[in-house]
XYZ file of C-alpha atoms in Angstrom:
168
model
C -41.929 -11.934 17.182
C -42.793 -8.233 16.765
C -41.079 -6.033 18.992
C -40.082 -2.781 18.429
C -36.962 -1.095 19.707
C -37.196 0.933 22.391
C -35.730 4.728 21.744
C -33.593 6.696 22.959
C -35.663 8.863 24.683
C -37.650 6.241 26.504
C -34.359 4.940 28.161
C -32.862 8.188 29.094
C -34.150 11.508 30.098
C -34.004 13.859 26.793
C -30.633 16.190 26.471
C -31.916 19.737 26.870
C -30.570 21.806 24.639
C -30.439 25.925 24.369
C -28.813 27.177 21.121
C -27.235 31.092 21.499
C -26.797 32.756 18.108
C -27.718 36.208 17.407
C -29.036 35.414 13.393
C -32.908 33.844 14.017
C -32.139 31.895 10.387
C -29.230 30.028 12.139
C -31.139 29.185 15.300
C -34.500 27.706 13.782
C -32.359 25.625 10.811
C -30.106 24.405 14.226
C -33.163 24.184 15.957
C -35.212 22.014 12.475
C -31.809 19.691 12.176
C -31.731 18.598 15.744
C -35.445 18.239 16.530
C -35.443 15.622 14.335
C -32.471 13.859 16.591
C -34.175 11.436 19.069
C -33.645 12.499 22.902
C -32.738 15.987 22.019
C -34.749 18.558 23.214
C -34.665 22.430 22.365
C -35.648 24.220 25.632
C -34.728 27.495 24.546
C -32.683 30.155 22.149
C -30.965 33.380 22.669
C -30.111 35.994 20.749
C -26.704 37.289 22.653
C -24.526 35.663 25.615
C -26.155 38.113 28.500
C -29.706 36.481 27.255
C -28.395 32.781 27.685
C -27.320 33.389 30.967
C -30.289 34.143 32.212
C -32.067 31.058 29.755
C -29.546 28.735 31.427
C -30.675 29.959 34.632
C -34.377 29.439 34.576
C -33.845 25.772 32.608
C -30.800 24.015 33.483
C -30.127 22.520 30.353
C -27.451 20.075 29.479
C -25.680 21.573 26.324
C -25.671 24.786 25.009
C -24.553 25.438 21.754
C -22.994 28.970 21.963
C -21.938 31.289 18.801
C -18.712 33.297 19.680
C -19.794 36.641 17.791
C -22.493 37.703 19.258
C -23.919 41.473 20.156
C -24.043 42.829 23.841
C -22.159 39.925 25.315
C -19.924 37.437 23.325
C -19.916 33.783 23.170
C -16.555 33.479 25.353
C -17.405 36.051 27.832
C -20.744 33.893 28.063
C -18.779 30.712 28.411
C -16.751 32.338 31.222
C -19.293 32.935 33.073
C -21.661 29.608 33.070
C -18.439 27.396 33.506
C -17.357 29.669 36.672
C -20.442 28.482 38.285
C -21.681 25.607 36.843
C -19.685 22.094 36.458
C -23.334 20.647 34.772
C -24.581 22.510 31.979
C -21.967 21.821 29.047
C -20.820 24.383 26.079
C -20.232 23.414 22.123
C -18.976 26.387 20.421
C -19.876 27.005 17.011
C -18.151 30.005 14.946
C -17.220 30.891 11.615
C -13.680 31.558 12.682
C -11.630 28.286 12.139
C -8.621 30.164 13.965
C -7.263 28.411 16.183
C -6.647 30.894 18.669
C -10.214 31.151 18.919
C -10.197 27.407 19.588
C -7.702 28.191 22.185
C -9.703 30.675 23.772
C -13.300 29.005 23.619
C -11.455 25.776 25.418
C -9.612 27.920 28.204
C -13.193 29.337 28.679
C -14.729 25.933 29.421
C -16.082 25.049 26.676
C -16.601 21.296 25.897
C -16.444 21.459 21.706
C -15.365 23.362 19.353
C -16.648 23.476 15.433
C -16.769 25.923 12.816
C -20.065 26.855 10.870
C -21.564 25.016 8.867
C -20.540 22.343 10.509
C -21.121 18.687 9.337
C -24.290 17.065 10.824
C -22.150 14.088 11.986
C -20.036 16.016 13.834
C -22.292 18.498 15.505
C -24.783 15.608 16.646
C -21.609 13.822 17.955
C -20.548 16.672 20.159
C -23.727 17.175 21.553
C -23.895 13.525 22.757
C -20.647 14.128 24.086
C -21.540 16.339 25.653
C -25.140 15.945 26.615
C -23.536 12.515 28.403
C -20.844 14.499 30.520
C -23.863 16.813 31.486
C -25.688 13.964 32.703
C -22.776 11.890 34.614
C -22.043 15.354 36.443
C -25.529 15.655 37.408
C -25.236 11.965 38.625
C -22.150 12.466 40.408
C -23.631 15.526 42.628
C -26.716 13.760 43.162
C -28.704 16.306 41.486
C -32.316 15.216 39.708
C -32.853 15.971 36.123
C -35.013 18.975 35.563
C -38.922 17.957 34.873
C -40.330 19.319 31.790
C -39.551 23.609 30.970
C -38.545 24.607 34.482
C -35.430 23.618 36.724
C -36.341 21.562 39.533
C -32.731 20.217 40.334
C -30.756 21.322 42.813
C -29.642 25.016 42.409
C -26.723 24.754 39.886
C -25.502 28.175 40.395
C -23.757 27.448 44.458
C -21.330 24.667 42.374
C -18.256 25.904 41.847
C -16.042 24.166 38.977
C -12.974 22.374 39.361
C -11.513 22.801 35.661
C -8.427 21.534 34.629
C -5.971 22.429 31.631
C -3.965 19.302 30.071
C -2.150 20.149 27.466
């Protein structure tokens, strides 16, 4: 018997991804690591926090991994802003600062993850399932569809209003 094992991606709808960094080296060797990662799918990059809004906007993705220094509009600001209006798309902050109080910060924003640059490919490809999978039981639990190939066709994410909670 010769049967191959069905993928990932041919079970599940592929985790669209946008990675927000303002250094293009950082963004293509992000974008080179995870396009070889079955199901993921890079729909877009920004250079600042103002320019992901507006990415996030047009495709709906799932995750978005989000640098907190970043020109023009930061990564927390950034993360402030999706999370007030949108309980779908999911953030994974990535920063060079190991402080914690940036931690702190980046989780009272709304973000999902937090690791520090560079960080290990276990762990990053871990948080983005994590979060890709909370991304797509939200979109399950508001009956939204999935969006269809580079544009959004769900319904419009930005008239959801989140219901976040702190546990400490």
């Amino acid at each position: 018997m010769n049967q191959n094992p069905v993928s990932m991606s041919e079970t599940k709808p592929a985790l669209r991804l946008i990675i927000a960094d303002d250094h293009r080296l950082v963004r293509a060797g992000i974008r080179a690591l995870l396009e070889k990662m079955p199901g993921v799918q890079v729909v877009a990059e920004a250079n600042d926090g103002r320019e992901a809004l507006d990415l996030i906007a047009k495709h709906q993705p799932d995750v978005v991994l989000m640098d907190i220094n970043m020109p023009d509009m930061d990564g927390i600001t950034a993360t402030e802003m999706i999370r007030r209006n949108n309980t779908v798309t999911q953030i994974v902050i990535l920063s060079v600062q190991g402080d914690p109080n940036y931690m702190r910060r980046a989780m009272l924003a709304g973000a999902r993850d937090f690791l520090t640059k560079p960080p290990a490919i276990d762990e990053l490809t871990a948080a983005i399932r994590r979060a890709g999978k909370m991304a797509h039981d939200e979109r399950t639990k508001l009956g939204m569809r999935l969006p269809a190939g580079g544009d959004a066709s769900g319904a419009p994410v930005s008239s959801l209003v989140s219901q976040g909670k702190i546990i400490t």
